[in-house]
mmCIF file of C-alpha atoms in Angstrom:
data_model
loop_
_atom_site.group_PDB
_atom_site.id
_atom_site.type_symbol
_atom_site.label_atom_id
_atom_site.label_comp_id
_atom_site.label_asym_id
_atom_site.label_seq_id
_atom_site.Cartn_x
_atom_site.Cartn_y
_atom_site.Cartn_z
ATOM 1 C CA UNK A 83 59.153 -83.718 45.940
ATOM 2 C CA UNK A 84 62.118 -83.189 43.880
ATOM 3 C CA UNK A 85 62.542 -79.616 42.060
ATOM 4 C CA UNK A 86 63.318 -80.381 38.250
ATOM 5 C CA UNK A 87 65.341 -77.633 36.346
ATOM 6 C CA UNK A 88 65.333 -76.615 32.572
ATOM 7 C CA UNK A 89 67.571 -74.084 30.158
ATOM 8 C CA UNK A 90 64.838 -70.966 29.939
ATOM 9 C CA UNK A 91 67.629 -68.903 27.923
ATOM 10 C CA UNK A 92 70.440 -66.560 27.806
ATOM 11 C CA UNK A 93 71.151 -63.090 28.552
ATOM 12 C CA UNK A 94 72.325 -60.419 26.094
ATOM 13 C CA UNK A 95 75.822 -61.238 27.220
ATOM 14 C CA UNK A 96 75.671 -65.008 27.119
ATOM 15 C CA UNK A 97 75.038 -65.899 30.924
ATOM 16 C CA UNK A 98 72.137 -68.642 31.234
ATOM 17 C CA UNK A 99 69.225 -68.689 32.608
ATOM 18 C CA UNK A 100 67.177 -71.533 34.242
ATOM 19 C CA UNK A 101 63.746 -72.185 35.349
ATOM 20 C CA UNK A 102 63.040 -74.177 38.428
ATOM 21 C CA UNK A 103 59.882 -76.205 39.071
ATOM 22 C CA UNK A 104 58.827 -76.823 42.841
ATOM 23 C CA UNK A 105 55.495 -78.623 43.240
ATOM 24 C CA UNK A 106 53.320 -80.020 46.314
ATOM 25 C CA UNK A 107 51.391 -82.989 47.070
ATOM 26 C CA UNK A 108 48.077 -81.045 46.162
ATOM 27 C CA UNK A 109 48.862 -80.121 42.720
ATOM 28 C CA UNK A 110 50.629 -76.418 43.053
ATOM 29 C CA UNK A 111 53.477 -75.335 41.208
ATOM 30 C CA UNK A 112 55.958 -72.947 41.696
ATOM 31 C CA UNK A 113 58.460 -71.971 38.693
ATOM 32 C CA UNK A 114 61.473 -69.309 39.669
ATOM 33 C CA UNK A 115 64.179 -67.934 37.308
ATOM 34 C CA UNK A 116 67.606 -67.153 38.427
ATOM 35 C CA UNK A 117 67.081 -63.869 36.454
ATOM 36 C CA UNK A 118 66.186 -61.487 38.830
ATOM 37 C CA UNK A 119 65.053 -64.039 41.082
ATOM 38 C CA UNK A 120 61.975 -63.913 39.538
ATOM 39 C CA UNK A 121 58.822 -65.783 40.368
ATOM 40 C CA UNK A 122 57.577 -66.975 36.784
ATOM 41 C CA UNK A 123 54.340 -68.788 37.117
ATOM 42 C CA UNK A 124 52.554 -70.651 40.540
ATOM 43 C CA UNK A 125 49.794 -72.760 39.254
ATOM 44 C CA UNK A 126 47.050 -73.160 41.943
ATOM 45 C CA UNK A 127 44.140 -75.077 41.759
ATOM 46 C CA UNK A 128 40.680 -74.946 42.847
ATOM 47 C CA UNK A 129 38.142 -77.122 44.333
ATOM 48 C CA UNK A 130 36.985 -78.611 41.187
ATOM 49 C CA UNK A 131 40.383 -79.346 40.357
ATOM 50 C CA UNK A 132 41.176 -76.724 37.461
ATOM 51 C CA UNK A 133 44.361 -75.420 37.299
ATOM 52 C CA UNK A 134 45.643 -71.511 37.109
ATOM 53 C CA UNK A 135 48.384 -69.501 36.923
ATOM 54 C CA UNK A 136 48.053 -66.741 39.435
ATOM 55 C CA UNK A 137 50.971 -64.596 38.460
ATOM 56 C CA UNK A 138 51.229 -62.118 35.761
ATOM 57 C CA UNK A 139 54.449 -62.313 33.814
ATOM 58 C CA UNK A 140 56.381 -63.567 30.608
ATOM 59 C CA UNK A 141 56.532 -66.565 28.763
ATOM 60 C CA UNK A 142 60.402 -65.598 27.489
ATOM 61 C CA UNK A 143 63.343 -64.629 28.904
ATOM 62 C CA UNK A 144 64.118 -61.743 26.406
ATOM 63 C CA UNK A 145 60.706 -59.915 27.786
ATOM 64 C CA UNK A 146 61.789 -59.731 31.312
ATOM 65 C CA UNK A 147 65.321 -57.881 29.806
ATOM 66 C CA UNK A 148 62.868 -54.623 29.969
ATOM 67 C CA UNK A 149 60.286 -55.871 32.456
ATOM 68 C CA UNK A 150 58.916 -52.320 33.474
ATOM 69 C CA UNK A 151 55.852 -53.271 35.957
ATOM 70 C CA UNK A 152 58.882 -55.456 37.289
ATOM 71 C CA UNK A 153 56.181 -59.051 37.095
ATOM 72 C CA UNK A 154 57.402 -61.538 39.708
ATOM 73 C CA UNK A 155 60.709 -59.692 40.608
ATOM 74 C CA UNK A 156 62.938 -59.531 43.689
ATOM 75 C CA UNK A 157 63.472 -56.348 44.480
ATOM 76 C CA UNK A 158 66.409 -55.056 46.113
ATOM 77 C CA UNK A 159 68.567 -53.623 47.926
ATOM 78 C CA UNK A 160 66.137 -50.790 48.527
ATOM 79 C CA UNK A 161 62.170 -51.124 46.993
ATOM 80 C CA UNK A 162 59.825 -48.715 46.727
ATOM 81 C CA UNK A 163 60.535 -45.105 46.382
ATOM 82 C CA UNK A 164 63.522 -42.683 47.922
ATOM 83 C CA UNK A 165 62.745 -38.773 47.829
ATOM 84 C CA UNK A 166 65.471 -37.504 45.762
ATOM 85 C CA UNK A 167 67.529 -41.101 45.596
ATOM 86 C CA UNK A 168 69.369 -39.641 48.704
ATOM 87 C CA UNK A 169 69.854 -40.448 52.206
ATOM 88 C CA UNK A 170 72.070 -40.148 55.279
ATOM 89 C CA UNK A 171 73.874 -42.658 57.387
ATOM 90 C CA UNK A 172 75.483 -40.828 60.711
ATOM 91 C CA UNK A 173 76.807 -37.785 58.798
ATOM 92 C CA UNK A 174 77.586 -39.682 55.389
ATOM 93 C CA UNK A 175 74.953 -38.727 52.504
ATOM 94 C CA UNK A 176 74.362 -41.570 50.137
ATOM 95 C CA UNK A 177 72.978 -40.615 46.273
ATOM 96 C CA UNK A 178 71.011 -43.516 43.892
ATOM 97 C CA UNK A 179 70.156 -42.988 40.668
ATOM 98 C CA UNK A 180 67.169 -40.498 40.423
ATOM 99 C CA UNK A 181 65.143 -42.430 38.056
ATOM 100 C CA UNK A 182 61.156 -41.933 39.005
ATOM 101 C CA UNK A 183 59.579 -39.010 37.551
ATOM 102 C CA UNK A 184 63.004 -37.338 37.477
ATOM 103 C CA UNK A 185 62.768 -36.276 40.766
ATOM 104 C CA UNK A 186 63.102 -39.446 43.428
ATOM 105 C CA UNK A 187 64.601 -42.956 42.976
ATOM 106 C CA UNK A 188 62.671 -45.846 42.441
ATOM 107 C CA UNK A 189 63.675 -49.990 43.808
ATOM 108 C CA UNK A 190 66.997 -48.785 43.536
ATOM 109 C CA UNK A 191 68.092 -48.848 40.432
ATOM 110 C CA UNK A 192 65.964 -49.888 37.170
ATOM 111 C CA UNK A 193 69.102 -51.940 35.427
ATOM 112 C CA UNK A 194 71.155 -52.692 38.010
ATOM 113 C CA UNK A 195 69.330 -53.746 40.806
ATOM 114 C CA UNK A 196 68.533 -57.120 42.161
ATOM 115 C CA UNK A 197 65.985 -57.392 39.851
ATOM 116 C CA UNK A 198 68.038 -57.260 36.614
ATOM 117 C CA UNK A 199 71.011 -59.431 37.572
ATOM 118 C CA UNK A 200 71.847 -63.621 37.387
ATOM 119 C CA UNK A 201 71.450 -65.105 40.412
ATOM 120 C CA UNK A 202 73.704 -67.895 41.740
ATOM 121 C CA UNK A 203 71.394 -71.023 42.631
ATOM 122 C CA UNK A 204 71.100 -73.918 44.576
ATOM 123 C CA UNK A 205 67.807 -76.444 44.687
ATOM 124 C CA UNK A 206 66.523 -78.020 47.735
ATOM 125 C CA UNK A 207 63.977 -80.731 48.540
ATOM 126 C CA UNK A 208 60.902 -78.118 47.654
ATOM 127 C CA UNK A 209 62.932 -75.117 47.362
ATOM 128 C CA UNK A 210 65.261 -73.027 45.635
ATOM 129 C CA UNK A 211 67.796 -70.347 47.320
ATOM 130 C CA UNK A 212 69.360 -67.608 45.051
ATOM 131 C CA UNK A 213 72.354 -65.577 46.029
ATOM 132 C CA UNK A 214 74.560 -63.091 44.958
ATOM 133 C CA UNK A 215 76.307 -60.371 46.227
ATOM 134 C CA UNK A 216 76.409 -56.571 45.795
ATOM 135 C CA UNK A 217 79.536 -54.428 46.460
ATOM 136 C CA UNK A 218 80.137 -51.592 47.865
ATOM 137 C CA UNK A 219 78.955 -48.532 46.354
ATOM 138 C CA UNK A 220 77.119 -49.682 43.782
ATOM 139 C CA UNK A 221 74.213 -48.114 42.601
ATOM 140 C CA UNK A 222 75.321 -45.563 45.369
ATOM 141 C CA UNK A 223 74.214 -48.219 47.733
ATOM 142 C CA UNK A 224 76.695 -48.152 50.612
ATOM 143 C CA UNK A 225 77.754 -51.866 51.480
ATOM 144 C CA UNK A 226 79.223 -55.224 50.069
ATOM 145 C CA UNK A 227 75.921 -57.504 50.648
ATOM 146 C CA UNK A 228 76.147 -61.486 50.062
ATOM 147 C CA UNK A 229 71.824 -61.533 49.304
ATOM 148 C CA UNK A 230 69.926 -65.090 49.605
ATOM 149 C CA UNK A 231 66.198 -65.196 48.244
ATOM 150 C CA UNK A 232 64.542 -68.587 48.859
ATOM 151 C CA UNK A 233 61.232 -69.844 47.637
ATOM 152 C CA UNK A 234 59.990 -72.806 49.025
ATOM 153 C CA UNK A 235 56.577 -74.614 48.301
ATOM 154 C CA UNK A 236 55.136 -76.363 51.475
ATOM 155 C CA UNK A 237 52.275 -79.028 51.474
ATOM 156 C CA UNK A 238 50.391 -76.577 53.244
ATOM 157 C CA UNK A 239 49.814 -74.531 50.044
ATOM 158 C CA UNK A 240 52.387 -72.385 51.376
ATOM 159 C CA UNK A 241 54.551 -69.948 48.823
ATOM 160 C CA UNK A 242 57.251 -69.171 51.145
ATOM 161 C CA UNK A 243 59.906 -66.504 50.986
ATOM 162 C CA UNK A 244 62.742 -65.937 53.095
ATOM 163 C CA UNK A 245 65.488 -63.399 52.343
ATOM 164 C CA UNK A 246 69.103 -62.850 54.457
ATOM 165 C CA UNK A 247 71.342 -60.377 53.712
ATOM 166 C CA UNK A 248 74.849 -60.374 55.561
ATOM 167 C CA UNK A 249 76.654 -56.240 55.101
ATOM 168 C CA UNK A 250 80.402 -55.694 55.958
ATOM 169 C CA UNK A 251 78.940 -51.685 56.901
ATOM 170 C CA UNK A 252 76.019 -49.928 58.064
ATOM 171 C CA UNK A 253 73.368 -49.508 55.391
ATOM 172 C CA UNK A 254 69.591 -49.508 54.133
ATOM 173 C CA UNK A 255 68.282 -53.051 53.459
ATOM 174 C CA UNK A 256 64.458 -53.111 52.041
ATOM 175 C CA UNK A 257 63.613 -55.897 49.808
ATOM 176 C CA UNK A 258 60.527 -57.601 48.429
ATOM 177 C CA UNK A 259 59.191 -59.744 45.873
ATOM 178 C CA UNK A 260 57.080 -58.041 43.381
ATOM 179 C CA UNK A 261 54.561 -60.421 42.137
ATOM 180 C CA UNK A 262 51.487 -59.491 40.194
ATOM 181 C CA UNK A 263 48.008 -61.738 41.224
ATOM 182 C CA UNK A 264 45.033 -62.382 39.351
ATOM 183 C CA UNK A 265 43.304 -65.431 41.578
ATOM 184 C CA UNK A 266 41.528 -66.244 38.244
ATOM 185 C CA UNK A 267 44.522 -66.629 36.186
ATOM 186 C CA UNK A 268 45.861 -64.986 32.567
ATOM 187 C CA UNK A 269 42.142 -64.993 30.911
ATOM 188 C CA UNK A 270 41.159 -62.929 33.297
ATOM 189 C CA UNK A 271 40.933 -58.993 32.499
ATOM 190 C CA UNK A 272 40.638 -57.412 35.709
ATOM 191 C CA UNK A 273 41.064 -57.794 39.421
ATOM 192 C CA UNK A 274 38.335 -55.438 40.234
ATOM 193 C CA UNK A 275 35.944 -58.004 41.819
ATOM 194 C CA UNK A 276 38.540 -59.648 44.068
ATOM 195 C CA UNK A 277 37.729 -59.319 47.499
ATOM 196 C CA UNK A 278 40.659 -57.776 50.177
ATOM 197 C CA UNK A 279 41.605 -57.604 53.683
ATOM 198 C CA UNK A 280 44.059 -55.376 54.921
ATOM 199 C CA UNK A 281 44.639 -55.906 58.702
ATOM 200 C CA UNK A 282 45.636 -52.347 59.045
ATOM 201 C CA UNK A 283 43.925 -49.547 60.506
ATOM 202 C CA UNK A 284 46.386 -46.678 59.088
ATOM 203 C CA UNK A 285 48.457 -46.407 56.121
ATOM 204 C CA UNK A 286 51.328 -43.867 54.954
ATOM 205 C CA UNK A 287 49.649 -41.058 53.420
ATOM 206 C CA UNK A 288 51.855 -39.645 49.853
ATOM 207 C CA UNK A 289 52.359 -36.704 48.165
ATOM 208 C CA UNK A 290 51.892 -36.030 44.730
ATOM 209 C CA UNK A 291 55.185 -37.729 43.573
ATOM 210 C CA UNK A 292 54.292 -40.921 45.793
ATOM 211 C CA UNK A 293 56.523 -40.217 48.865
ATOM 212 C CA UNK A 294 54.932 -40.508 52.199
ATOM 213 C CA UNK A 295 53.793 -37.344 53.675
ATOM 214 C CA UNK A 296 55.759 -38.825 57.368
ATOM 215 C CA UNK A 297 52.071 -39.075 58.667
ATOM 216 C CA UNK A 298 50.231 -41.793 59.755
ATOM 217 C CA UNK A 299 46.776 -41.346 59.299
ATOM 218 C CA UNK A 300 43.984 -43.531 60.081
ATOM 219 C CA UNK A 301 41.913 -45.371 57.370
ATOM 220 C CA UNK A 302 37.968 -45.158 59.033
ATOM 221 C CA UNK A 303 35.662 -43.248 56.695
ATOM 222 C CA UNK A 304 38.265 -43.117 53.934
ATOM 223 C CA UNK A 305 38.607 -45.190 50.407
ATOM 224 C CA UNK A 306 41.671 -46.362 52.348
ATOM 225 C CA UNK A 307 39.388 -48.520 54.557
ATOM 226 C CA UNK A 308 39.981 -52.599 54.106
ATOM 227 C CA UNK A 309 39.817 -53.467 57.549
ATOM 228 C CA UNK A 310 36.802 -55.076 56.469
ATOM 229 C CA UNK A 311 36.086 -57.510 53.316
ATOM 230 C CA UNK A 312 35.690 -54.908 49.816
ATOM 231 C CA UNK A 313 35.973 -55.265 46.446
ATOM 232 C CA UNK A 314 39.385 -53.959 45.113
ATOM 233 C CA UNK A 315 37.075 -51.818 42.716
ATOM 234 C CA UNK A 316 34.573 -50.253 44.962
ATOM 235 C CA UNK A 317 36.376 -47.181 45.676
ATOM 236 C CA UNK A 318 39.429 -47.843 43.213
ATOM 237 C CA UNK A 319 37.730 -44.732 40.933
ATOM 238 C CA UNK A 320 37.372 -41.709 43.804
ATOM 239 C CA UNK A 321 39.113 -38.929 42.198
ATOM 240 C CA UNK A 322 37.407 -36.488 44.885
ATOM 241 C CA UNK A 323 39.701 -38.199 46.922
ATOM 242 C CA UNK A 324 43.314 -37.256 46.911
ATOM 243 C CA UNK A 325 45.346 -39.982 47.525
ATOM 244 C CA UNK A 326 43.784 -41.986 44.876
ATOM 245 C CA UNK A 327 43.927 -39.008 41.962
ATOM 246 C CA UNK A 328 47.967 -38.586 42.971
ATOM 247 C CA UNK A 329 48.381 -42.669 42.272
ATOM 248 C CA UNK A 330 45.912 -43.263 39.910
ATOM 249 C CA UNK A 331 43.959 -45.647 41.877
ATOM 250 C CA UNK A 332 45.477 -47.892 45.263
ATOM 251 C CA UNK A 333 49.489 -47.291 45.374
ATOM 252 C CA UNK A 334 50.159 -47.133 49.027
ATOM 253 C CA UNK A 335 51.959 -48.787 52.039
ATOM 254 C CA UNK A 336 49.499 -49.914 54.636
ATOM 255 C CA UNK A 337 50.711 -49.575 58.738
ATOM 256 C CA UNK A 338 50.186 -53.386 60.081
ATOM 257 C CA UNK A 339 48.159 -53.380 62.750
ATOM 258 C CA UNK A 340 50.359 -55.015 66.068
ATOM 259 C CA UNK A 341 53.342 -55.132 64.481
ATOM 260 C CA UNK A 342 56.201 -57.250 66.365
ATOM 261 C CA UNK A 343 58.562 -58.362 64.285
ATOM 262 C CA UNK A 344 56.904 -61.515 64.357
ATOM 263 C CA UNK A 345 55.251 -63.798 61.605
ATOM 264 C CA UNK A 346 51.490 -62.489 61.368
ATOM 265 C CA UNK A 347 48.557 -62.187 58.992
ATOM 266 C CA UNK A 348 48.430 -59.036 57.088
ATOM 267 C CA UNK A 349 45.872 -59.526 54.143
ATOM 268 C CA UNK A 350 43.518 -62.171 52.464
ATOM 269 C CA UNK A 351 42.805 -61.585 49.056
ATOM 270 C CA UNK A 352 39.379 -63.869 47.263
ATOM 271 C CA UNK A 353 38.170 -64.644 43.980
ATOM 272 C CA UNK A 354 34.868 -66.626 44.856
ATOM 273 C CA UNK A 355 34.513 -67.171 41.260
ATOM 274 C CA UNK A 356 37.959 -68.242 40.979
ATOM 275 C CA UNK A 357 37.336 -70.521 44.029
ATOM 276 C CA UNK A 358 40.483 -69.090 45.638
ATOM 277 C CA UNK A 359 42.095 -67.283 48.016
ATOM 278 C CA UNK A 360 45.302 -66.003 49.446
ATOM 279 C CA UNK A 361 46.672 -64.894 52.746
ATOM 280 C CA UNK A 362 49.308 -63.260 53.228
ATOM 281 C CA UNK A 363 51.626 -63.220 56.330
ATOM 282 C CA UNK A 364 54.637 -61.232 56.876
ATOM 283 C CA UNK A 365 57.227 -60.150 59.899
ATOM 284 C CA UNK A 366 57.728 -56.717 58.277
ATOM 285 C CA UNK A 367 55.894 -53.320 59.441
ATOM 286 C CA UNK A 368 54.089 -52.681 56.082
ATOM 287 C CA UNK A 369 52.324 -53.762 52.619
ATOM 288 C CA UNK A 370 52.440 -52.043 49.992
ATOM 289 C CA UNK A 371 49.280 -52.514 47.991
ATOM 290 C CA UNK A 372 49.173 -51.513 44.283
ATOM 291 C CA UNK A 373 46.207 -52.054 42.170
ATOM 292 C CA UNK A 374 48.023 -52.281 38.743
ATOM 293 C CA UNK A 375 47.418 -48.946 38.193
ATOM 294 C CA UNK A 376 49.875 -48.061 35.294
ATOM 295 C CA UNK A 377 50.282 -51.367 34.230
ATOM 296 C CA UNK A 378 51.125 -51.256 30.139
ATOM 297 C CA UNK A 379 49.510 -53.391 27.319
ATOM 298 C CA UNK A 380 51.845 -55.928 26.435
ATOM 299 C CA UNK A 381 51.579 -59.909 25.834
ATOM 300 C CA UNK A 382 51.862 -61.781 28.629
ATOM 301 C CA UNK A 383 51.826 -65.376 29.256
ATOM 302 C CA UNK A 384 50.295 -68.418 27.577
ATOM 303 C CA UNK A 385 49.111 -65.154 24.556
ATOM 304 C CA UNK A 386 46.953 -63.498 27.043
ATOM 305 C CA UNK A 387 47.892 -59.416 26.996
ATOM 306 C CA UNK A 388 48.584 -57.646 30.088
ATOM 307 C CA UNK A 389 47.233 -54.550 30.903
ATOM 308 C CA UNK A 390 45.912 -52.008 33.615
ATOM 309 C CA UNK A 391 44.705 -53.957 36.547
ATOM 310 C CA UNK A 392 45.231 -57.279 35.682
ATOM 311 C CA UNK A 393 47.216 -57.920 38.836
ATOM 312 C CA UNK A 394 47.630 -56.301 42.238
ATOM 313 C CA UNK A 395 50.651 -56.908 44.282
ATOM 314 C CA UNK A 396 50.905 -57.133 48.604
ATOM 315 C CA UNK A 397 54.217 -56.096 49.050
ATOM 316 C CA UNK A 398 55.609 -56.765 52.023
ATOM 317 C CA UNK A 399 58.070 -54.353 53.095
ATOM 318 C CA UNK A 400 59.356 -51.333 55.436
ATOM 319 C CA UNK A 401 57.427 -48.428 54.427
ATOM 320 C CA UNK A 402 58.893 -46.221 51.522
ATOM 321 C CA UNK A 403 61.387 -43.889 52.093
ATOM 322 C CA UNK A 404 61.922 -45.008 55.818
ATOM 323 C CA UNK A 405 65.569 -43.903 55.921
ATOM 324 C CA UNK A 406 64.399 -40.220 55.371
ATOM 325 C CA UNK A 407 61.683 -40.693 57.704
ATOM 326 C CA UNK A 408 62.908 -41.461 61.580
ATOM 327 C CA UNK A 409 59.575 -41.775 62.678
ATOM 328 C CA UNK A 410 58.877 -44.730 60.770
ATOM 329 C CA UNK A 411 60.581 -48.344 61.618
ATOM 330 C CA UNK A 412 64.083 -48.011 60.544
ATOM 331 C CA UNK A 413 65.539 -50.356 57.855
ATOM 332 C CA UNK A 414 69.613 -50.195 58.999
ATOM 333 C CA UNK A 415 70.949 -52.978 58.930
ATOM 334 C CA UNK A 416 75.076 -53.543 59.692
ATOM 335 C CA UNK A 417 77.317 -56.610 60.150
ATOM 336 C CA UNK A 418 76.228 -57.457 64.182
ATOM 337 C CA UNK A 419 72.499 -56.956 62.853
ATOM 338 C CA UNK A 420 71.907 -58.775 59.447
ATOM 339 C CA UNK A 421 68.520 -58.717 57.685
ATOM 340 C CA UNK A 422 66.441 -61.582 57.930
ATOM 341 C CA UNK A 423 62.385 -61.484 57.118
ATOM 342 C CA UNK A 424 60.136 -63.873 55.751
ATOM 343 C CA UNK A 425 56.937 -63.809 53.716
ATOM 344 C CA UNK A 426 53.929 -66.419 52.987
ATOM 345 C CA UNK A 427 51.330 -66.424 50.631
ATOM 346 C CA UNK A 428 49.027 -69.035 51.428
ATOM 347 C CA UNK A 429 46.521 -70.399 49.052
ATOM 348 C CA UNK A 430 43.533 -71.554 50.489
ATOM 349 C CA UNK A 431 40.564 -73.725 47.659
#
């Protein structure tokens, strides 16, 4: 099916701004902005036929300009967190922008990063790829990068995302989309009751400040533990338990379980009120899984207000703050070994 475009507005310094529509046989609909390559809205239906939006996000352009829970984003070059925005390449010390809790650096950098700029982009049959390209040194980011995001909407019910990235040096490449969920849609107030499946028996245990410890530590007997079907809420409110008092509730990146660099299943999310589900299939070594947390009242789409868990985002991704941790699968990335990694989220009704 073709993908139709429209003017969605223009940024503070006059660039514009489009939205791109990409629908399926079975009634889904995917809309992307070339601002921050941004996943707007996917419409899924259900059995009976009734239509959602399962993303959280913004009905205007000018509302994504701030965009702090970063709804629908691309997130690049480096997401997640970096203890003290530093790290080393050979004997060459790289320094971002320290710019989460004062202390370490957050997806890269909060106004310039991929998440914050105009994409260049280019429709397909049932896609859209976005590109653009980063130079070197920016944001302290060693590396001119030429980026492509694409979305594409299969007939399988298929949200697929593939990113490339091409460097002219040795550097740290670890993007991901950051997409909000509610299987129910905007009405909906909480994602408490929606049922999840991590296929991961360990995740990356953090400190106070939300770096990883460097363990791995197993999830058994822990609220850690969706190796088997749970509500996101059962445990969600353990303060005895440390790692959810330092984030507040579920903030962490879970260890996939037979990791191979290969396309696999890594989580399946349900809303059997809803009538839907996602899975959610990735290449990468980790999700990160954040309940929503610190999510801030705001309006969101279609007048419905956002707010603290409303949405929960599987990010797929290296784990955070991998370059300062050897152990851990290394993100490095140079020109004989470009970055290439694909996600899915499949709706099932």
């Amino acid at each position: 099916m073709a993908v139709s475009k429209e003017l969605f507005g223009r940024t503070r310094d006059g660039k514009e701004v489009y939205c791109f529509a990409i629908e399926n046989k079975n009634g889904m609909c995917a809309k992307v902005i070339n601002y921050g390559a941004i996943l707007k809205n996917l419409y899924v239906p259900n059995a009976k036929g009734k239509v959602e939006d399962v993303v959280l996000g913004y009905d205007k352009l000018w509302m994504y300009f701030q965009n702090g829970s970063c709804f629908g984003s691309t997130i690049g070059p480096i997401a997640n967190r970096t203890e003290a925005g530093k790290f080393k390449l050979g004997s060459k010390e790289y320094q971002m922008p320290v710019n989460d809790r004062k202390i370490n650096n957050l997806h890269t950098d909060l106004q310039e990063g991929f998440h914050k700029r105009v994409w260049d982009a280019e429709p397909g049959k049932q896609s859209v790829t976005f590109s653009l390209t980063k130079k070197d040194g920016e944001m302290g980011h060693p590396g001119t990068m030429k980026v492509s995001v694409t979305y594409a909407l299969t007939d399988k019910n298929e949200l697929k995302i593939t990113y490339h990235a091409d460097t002219n040096k040795k550097t740290v490449i670890n993007m991901t989309n950051h997409s909000y969920f509610n299987l129910a849609g905007q009405k909906s107030s909480s994602i408490e009751d929606t049922k999840l499946t991590i296929f991961a028996s360990a995740y990356t245990p953090v400190r106070e400040d939300a770096i990883p410890t460097g363990e791995i530590l197993p999830v058994k007997g822990t609220p850690m533990d969706f190796t088997k079907e749970k509500k996101i809420g059962k445990d969600i409110r353990d303060r005895k338990y440390e790692q959810i008092r330092f984030c507040k509730g579920y903030d962490h990146n879970w260890v996939i379980d037979g990791w191979n660099g290969k396309l696999k299943l890594a989580a399946i999310a349900k809303d059997a009120k809803a009538g839907r589900s996602m899975e959610v299939y990735t290449d990468l070594p980790g999700v990160q899984f954040y309940a929503g947390n610190c999510i801030g009242k705001n309006m969101g789409k279609e007048g419905y207000a956002n707010g603290k868990r409303k949405g929960f985002c599987l990010e797929t991704q290296y784990y955070p703050n991998s370059a300062n941790e050897k152990k851990f699968p290394q993100p490095i990335f140079d020109a004989k070994n470009p970055y290439d990694t694909t996600t899915v989220y499949k709706f099932i009704w």
